[in-house]
Tab-separated table of C-alpha atoms and ligand atoms in Angstrom:
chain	number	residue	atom	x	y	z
A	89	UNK	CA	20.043	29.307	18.999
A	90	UNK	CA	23.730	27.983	18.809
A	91	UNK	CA	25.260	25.520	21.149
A	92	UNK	CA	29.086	26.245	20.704
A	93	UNK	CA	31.582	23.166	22.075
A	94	UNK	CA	32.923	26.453	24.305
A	95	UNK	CA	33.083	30.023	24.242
A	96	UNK	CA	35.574	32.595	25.318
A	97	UNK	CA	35.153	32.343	29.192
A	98	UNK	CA	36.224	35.886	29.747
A	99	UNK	CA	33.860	38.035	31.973
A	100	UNK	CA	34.175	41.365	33.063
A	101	UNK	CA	35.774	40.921	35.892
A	102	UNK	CA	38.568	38.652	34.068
A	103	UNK	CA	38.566	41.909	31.592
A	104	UNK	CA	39.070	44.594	33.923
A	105	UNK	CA	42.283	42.761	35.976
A	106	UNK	CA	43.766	42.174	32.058
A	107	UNK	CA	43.035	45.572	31.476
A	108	UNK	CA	44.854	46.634	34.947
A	109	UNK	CA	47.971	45.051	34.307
A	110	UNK	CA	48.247	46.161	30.602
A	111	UNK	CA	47.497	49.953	31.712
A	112	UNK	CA	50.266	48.769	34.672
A	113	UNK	CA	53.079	48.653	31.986
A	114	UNK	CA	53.992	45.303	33.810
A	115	UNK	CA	53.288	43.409	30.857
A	116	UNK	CA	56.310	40.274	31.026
A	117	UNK	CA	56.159	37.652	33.302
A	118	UNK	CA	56.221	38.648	36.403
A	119	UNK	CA	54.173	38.743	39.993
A	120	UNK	CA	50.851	38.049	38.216
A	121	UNK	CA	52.132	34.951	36.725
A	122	UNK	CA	53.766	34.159	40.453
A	123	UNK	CA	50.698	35.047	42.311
A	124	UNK	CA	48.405	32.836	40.069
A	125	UNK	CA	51.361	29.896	40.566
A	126	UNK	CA	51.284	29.812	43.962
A	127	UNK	CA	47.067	29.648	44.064
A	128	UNK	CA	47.502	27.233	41.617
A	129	UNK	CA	50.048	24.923	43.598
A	130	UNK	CA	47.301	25.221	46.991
A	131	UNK	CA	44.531	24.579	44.904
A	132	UNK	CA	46.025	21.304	43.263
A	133	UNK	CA	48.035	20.280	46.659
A	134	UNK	CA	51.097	20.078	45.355
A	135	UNK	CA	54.516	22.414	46.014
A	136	UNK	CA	54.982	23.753	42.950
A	137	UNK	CA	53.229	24.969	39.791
A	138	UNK	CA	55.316	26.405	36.858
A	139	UNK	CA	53.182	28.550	34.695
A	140	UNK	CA	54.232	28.135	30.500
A	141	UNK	CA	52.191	29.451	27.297
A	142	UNK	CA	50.237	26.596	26.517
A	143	UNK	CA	49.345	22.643	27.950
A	144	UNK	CA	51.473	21.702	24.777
A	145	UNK	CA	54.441	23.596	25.790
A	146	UNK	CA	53.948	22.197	29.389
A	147	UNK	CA	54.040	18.512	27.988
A	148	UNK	CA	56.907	19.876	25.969
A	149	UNK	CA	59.169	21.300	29.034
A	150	UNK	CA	58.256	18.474	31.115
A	151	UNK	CA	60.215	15.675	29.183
A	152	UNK	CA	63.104	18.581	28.057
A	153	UNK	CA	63.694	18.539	32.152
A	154	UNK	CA	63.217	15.258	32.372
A	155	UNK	CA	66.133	14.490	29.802
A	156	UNK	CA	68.453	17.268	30.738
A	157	UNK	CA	68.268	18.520	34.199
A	158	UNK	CA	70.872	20.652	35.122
A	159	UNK	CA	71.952	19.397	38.279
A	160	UNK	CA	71.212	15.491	38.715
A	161	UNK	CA	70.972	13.030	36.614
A	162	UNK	CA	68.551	12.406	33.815
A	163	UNK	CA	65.342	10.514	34.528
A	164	UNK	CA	64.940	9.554	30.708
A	165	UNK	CA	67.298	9.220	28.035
A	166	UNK	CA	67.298	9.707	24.148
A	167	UNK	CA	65.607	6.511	22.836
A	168	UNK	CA	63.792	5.367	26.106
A	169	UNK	CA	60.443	3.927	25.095
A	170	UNK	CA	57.063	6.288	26.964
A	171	UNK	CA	53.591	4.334	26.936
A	172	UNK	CA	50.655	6.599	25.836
A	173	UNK	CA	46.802	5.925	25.034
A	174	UNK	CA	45.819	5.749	21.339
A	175	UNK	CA	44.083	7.842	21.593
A	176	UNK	CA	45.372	11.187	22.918
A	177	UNK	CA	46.134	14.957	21.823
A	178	UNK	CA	49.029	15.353	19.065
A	179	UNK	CA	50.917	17.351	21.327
A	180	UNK	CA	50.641	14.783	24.171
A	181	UNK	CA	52.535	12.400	21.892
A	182	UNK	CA	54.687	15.144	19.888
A	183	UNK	CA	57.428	16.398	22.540
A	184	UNK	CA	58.087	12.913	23.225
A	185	UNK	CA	59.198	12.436	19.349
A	186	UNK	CA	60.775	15.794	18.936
A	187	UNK	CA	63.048	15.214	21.833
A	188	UNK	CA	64.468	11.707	20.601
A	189	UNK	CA	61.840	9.443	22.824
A	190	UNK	CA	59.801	6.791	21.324
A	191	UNK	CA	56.405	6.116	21.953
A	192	UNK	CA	54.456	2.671	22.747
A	193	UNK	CA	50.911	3.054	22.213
A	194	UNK	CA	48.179	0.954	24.080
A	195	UNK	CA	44.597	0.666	23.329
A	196	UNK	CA	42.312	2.765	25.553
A	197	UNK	CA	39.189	1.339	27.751
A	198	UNK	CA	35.661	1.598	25.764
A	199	UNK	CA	34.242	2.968	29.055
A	200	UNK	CA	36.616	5.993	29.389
A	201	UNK	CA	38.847	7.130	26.877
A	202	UNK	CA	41.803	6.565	28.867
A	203	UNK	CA	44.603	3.903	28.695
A	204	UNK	CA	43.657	0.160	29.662
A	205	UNK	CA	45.778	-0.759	32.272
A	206	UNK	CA	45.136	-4.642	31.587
A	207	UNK	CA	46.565	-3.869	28.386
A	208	UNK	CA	49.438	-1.700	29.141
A	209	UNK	CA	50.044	-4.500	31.943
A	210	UNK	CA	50.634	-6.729	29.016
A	211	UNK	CA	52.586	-4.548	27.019
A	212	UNK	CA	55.006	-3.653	29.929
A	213	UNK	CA	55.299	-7.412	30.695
A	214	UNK	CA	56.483	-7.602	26.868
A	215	UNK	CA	60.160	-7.898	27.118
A	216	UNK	CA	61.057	-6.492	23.545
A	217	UNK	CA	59.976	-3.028	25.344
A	218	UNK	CA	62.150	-0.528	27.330
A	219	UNK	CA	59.589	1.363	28.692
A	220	UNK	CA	61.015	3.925	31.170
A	221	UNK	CA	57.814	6.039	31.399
A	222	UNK	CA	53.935	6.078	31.605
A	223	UNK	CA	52.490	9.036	30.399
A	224	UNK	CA	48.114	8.613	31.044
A	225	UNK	CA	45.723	11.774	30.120
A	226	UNK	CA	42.976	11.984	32.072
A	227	UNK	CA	40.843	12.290	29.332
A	228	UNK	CA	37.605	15.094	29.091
A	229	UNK	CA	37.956	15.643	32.960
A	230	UNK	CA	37.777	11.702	34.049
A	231	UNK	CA	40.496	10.990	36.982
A	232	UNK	CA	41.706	7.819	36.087
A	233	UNK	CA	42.285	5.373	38.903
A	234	UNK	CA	46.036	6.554	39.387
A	235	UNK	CA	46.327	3.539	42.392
A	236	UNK	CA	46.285	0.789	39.807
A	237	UNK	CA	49.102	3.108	37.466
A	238	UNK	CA	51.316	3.220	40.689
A	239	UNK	CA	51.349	-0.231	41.036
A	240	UNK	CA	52.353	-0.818	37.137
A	241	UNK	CA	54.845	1.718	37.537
A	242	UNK	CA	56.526	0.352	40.962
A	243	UNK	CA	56.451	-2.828	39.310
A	244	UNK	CA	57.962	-2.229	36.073
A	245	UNK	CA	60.188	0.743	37.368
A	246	UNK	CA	58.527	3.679	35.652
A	247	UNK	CA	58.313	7.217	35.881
A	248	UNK	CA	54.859	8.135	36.353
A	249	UNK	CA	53.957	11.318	34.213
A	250	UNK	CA	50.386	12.830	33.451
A	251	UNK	CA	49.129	14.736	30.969
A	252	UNK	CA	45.989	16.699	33.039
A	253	UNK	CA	45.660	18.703	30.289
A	254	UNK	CA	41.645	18.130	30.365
A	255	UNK	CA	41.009	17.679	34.100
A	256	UNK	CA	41.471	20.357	36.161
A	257	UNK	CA	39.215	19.934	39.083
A	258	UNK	CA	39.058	16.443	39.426
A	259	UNK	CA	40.097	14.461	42.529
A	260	UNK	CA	39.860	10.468	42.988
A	261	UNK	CA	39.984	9.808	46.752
A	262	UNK	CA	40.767	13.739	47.616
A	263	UNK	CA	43.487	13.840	45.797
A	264	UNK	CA	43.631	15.934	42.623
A	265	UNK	CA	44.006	13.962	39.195
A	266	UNK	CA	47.775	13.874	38.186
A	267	UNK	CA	49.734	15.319	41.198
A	268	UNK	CA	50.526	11.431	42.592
A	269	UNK	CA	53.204	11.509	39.577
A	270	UNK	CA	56.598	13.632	39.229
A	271	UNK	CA	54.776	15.651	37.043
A	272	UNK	CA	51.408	16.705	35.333
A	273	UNK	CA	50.964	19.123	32.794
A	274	UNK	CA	47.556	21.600	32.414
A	275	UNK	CA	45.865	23.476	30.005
A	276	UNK	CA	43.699	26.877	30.213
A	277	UNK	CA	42.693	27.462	26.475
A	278	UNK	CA	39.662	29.198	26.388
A	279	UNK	CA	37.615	25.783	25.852
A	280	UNK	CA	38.477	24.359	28.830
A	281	UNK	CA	38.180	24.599	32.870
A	282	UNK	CA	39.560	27.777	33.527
A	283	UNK	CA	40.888	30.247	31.108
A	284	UNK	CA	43.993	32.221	30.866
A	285	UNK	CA	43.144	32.872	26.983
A	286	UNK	CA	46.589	30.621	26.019
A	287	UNK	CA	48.332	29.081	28.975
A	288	UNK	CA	49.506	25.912	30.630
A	289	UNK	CA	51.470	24.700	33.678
A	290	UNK	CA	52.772	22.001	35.299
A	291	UNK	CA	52.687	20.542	38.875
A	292	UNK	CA	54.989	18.389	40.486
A	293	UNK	CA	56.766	17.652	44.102
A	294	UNK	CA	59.567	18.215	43.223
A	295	UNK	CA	62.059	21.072	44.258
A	296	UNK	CA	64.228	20.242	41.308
A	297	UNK	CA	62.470	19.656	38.514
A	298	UNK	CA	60.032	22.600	39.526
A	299	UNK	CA	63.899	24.521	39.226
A	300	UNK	CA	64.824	22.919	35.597
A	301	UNK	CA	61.753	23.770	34.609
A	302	UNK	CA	61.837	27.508	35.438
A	303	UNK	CA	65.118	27.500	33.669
A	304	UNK	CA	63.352	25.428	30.518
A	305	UNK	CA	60.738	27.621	30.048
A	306	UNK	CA	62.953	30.970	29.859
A	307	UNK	CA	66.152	30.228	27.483
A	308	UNK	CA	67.695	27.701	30.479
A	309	UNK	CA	68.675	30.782	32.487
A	310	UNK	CA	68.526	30.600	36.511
A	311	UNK	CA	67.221	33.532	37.349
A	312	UNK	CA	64.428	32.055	38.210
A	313	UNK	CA	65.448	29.225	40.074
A	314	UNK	CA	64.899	28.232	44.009
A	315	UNK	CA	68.602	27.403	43.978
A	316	UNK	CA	70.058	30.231	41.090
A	317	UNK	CA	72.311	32.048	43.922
A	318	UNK	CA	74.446	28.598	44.001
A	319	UNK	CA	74.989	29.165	40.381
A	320	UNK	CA	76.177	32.731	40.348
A	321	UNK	CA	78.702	31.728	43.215
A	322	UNK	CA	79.485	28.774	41.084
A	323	UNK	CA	80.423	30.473	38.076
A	324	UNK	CA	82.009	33.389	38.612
A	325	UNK	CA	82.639	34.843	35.681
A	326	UNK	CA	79.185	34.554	34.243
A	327	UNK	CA	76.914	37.711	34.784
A	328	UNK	CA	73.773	36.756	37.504
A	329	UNK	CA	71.257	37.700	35.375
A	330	UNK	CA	72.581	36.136	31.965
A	331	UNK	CA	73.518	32.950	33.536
A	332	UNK	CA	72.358	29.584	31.436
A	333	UNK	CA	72.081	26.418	33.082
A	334	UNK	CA	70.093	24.048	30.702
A	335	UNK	CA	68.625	23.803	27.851
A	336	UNK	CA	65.674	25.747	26.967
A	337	UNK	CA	62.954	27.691	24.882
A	338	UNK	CA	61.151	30.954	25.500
A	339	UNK	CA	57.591	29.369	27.307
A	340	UNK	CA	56.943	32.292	29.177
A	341	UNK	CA	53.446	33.301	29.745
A	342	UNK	CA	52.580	36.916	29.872
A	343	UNK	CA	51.528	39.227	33.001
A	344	UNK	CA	47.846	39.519	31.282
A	345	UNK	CA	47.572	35.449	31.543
A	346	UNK	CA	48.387	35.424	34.999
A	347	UNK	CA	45.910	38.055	36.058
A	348	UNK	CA	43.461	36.300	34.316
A	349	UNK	CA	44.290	33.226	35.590
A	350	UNK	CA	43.699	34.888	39.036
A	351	UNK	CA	40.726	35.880	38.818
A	352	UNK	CA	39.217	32.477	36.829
A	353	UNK	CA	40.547	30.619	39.640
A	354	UNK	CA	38.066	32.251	42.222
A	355	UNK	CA	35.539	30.739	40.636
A	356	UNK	CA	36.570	27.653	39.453
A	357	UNK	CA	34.302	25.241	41.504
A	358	UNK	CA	31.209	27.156	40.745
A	359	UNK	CA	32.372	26.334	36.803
A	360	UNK	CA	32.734	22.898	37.402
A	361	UNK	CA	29.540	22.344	39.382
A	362	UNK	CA	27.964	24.014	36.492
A	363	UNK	CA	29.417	22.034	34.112
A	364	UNK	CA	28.471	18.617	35.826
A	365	UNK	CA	24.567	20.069	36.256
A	366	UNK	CA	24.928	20.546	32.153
A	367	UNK	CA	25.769	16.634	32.121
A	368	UNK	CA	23.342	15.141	34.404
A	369	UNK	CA	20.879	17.269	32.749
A	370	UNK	CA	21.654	15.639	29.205
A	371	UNK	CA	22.343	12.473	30.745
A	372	UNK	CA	18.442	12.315	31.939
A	373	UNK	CA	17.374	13.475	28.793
A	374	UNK	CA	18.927	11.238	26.925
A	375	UNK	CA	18.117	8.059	29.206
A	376	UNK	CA	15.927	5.659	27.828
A	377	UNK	CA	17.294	6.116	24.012
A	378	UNK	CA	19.682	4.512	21.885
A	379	UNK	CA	22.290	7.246	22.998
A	380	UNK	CA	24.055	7.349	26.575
A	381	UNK	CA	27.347	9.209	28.239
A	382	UNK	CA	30.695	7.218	28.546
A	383	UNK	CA	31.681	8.448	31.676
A	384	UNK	CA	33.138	5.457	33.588
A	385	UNK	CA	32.107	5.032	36.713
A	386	UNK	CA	31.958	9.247	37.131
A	387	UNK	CA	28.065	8.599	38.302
A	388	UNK	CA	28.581	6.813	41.191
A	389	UNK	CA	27.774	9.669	44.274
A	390	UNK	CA	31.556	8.427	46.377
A	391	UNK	CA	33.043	9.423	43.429
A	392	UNK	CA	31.559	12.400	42.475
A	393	UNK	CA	34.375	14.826	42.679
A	394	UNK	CA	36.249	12.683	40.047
A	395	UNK	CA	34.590	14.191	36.942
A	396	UNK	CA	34.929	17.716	36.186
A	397	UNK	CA	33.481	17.779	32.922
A	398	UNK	CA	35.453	18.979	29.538
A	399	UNK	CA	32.857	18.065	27.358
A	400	UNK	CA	30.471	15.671	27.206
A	401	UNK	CA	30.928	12.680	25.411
A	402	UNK	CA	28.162	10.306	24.030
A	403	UNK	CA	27.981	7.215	22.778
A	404	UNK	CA	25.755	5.704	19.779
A	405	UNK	CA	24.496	2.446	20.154
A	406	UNK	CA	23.073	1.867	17.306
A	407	UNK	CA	26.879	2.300	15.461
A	408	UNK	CA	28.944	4.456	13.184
A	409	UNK	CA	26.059	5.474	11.082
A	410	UNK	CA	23.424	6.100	13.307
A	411	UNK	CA	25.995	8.598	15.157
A	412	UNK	CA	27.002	10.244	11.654
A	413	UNK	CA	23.549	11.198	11.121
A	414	UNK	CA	22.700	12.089	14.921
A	415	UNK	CA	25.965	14.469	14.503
A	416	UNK	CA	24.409	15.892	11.346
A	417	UNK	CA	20.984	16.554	12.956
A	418	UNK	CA	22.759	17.953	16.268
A	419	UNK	CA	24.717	20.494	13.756
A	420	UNK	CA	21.532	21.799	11.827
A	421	UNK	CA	20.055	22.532	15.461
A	422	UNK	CA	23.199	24.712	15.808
A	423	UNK	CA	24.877	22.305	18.172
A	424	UNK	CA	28.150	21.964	18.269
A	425	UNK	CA	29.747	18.579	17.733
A	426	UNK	CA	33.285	17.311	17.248
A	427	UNK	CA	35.273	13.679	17.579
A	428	UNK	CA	36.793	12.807	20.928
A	429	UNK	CA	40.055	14.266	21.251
A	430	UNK	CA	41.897	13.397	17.760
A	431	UNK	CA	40.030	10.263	17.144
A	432	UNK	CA	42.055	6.900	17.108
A	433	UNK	CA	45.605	8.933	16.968
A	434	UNK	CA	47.144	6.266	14.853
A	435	UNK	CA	44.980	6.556	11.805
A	436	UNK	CA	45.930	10.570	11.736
A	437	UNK	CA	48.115	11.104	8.353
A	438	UNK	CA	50.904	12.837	10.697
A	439	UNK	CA	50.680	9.716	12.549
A	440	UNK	CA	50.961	7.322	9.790
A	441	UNK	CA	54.039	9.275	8.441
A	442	UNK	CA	55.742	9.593	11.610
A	443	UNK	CA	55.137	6.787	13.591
A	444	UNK	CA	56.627	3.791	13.144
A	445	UNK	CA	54.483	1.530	10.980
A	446	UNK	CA	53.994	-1.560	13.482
A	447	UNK	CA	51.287	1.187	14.994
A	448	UNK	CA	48.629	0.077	12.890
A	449	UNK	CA	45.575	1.110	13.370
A	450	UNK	CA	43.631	-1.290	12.606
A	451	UNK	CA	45.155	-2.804	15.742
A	452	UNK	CA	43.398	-0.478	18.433
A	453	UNK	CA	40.182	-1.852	18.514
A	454	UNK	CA	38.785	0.194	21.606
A	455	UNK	CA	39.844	3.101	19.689
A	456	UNK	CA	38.168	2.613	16.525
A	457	UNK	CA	35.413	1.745	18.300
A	458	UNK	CA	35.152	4.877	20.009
A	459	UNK	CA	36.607	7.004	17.099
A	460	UNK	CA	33.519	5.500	15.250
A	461	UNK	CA	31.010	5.252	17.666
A	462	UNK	CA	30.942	8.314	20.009
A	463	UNK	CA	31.141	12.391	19.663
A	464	UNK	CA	31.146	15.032	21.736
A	465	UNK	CA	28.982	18.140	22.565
A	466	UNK	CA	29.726	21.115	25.129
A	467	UNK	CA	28.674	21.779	28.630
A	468	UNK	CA	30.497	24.711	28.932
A	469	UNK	CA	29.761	26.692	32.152
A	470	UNK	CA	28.743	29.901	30.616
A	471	UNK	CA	25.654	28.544	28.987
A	472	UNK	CA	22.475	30.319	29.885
A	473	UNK	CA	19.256	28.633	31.363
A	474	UNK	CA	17.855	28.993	27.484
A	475	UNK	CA	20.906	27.659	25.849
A	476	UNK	CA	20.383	24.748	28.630
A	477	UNK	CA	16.602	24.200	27.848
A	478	UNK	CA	17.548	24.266	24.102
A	479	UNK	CA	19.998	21.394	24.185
A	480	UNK	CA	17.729	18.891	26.123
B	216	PLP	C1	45.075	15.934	26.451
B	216	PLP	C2	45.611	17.253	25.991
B	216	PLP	N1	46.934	17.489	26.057
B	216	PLP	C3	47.475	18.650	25.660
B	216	PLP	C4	46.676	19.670	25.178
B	216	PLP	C5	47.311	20.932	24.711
B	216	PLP	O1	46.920	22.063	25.426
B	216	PLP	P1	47.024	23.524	24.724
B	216	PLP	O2	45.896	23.625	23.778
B	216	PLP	O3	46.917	24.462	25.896
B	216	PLP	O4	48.343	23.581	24.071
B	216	PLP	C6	45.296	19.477	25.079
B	216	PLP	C7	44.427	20.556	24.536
B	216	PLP	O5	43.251	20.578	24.639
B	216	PLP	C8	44.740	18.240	25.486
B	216	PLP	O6	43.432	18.003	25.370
């Protein structure tokens, strides 16, 4: 029997609205990728949801808009500083480079994966540092404590930005992970939550930002926009359709994605309560032995809502070899196994090339530890009662 980190997600259902819209000829963005926005934005809380082709190109639109709005001013500039965890996703960190933004890194807490805020305290207390922005992930479905990031970022004046990429579904305190920010960005590959194949978003409050990133995603034009009849009265001598009001790239998802999206959505919690049985049910199994799950304080019942489990990740006690041959054994069952995220991000060779050198390593002690000392296995919610059985 295999034990895949994820598979494909796609059920019939999923399959026959795809199939729909294809046979519709509607096959561009359009009211599928609206629709599936607007359930999106009621089912996260928050006023708007832009729809783009992947979480990466989410991250990636986010800072473009937050650089070079097309109305206000610009919340970040070329050269302002971003904190991020050590250990993240390359394309959490990459948009930040490729638009002319530095990154800080901080070391992450042993007990979650996510960014220590006694560290990044220290950091932002650092006065060699222009930090303008915090960018947290909540990492393999954990909501981070976003109450203790407000007050760093009322404190130290920062824009408060999340990468949600991994946590759809969870809520600290009712409210979902990421949406207490100006924006957070989501993922649907096919490992994760919900699936729209490819296909990402990005939530936020805000009326224009939500606007400069409809234009971002689709060549900077503002068709799209809330506000794009003020432009065509604006500027005359443009045409209304072929109007450009920022900066852009094409980011568009596709009709298909949206349908999908649609009907994934409908079922969402039932996915996520599956996935959290698959958890507690390897958490018991595994009690008692030298192996246990680092999921912060996810277990305790008035917070249950605030772990909608990726994957699930496990830690070795007994140290970096111990886990290499426990990975090993895991893999010749036919169970899937991989490193958390990318590993301690610094000690990537993209990293080492690209980042400047005072990053070393070396110097992230929380994420060594965990780069050495943990893994992750699957809980994906289309496991069968066998598969489940198997894996205990
Ligand atoms: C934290 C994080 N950010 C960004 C992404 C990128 O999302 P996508 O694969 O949809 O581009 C991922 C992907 O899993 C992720 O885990």
């Amino acid at each position: 029997m295999k034990i895949p980190l994820a598979s494909s997600g796609l059920r019939d259902k999923d399959i026959a609205r795809l199939n729909q819209v294809l046979n519709s000829g509607n096959v561009t963005m359009g009211e599928q990728v609206r629709s599936f926005e607007l359930s999106m934005a009621k089912y996260l809380g928050v006023d708007h949801f832009i729809m783009v082709n992947s979480g990466s190109s989410a991250n990636l639109a986010i800072f473009e808009a937050l650089l070079r709005p097309a109305k206000t001013d610009p919340m970040l500039r070329v050269g302002d500083e971003v904190l991020v965890p050590a250990i993240a996703w390359p394309t959490t960190i990459w948009p930040i480079i490729q638009l002319g933004l530095k990154p800080i890194f901080c070391d992450v807490d042993p007990n979650t994966y996510g960014l220590d805020l006694v560290l990044a305290r220290n950091i932002l207390s650092n006065t060699q540092h222009k930090i303008r922005a915090i960018f947290p992930i909540h990492p393999l479905g954990y909501a981070l404590d976003s109450s203790e990031i407000h007050k760093l970022c009322l404190e130290f004046d920062l824009l408060e930005i999340y990468d949600t990429c991994e946590a759809l579904g969870s809520f600290r305190n009712n409210v979902h992970a990421g949406t207490d920010g100006i924006a957070a960005s989501f993922s649907f590959y096919f490992s994760h939550h919900l699936t729209t194949m490819e296909g990402g978003g990005i939530a936020t409050n805000s009326s224009t930002l939500a606007d400069d990133l409809r234009s971002i995603r689709s060549h900077g034009w503002s068709r799209d926009r809330a506000d794009s009849s003020e432009w065509i009265y604006g500027n005359s001598n443009t045409d209304k359709k072929f109007t450009f009001v920022s900066t852009g790239f094409n980011l568009r998802p596709m009709e298909i994605q949206g349908a999908v999206g649609i009907s994934q959505l409908e079922d969402l919690d039932s996915f996520i309560e599956k996935r959290r049985k698959i958890a507690s049910t390897v958490k018991d199994a595994i009690e008692g032995t030298f192996l246990s799950l680092i999921e912060g304080d996810a277990d305790d019942t008035a917070n249950a809502k605030q772990h909608s489990r990726m994957l699930i990740a496990i830690l070795d006690r007994r140290g970096k070899i111990s886990k290499e041959s426990v990975r090993a054994a895991l893999e010749k069952k036919g169970i899937e196994t991989r490193p958390p995220l990318t590993g301690n991000f610094l000690a990537q060779p993209a990293a080492k090339r690209v980042i400047d050198r005072s990053f070393n390593p070396k110097n992230f002690a929380n994420a060594q530890y965990l780069t050495d000392n943990s893994f992750l296995i699957g809980c994906h919610h289309d496991y069968s009662e066998d598969q489940m059985r198997f894996l205990v």
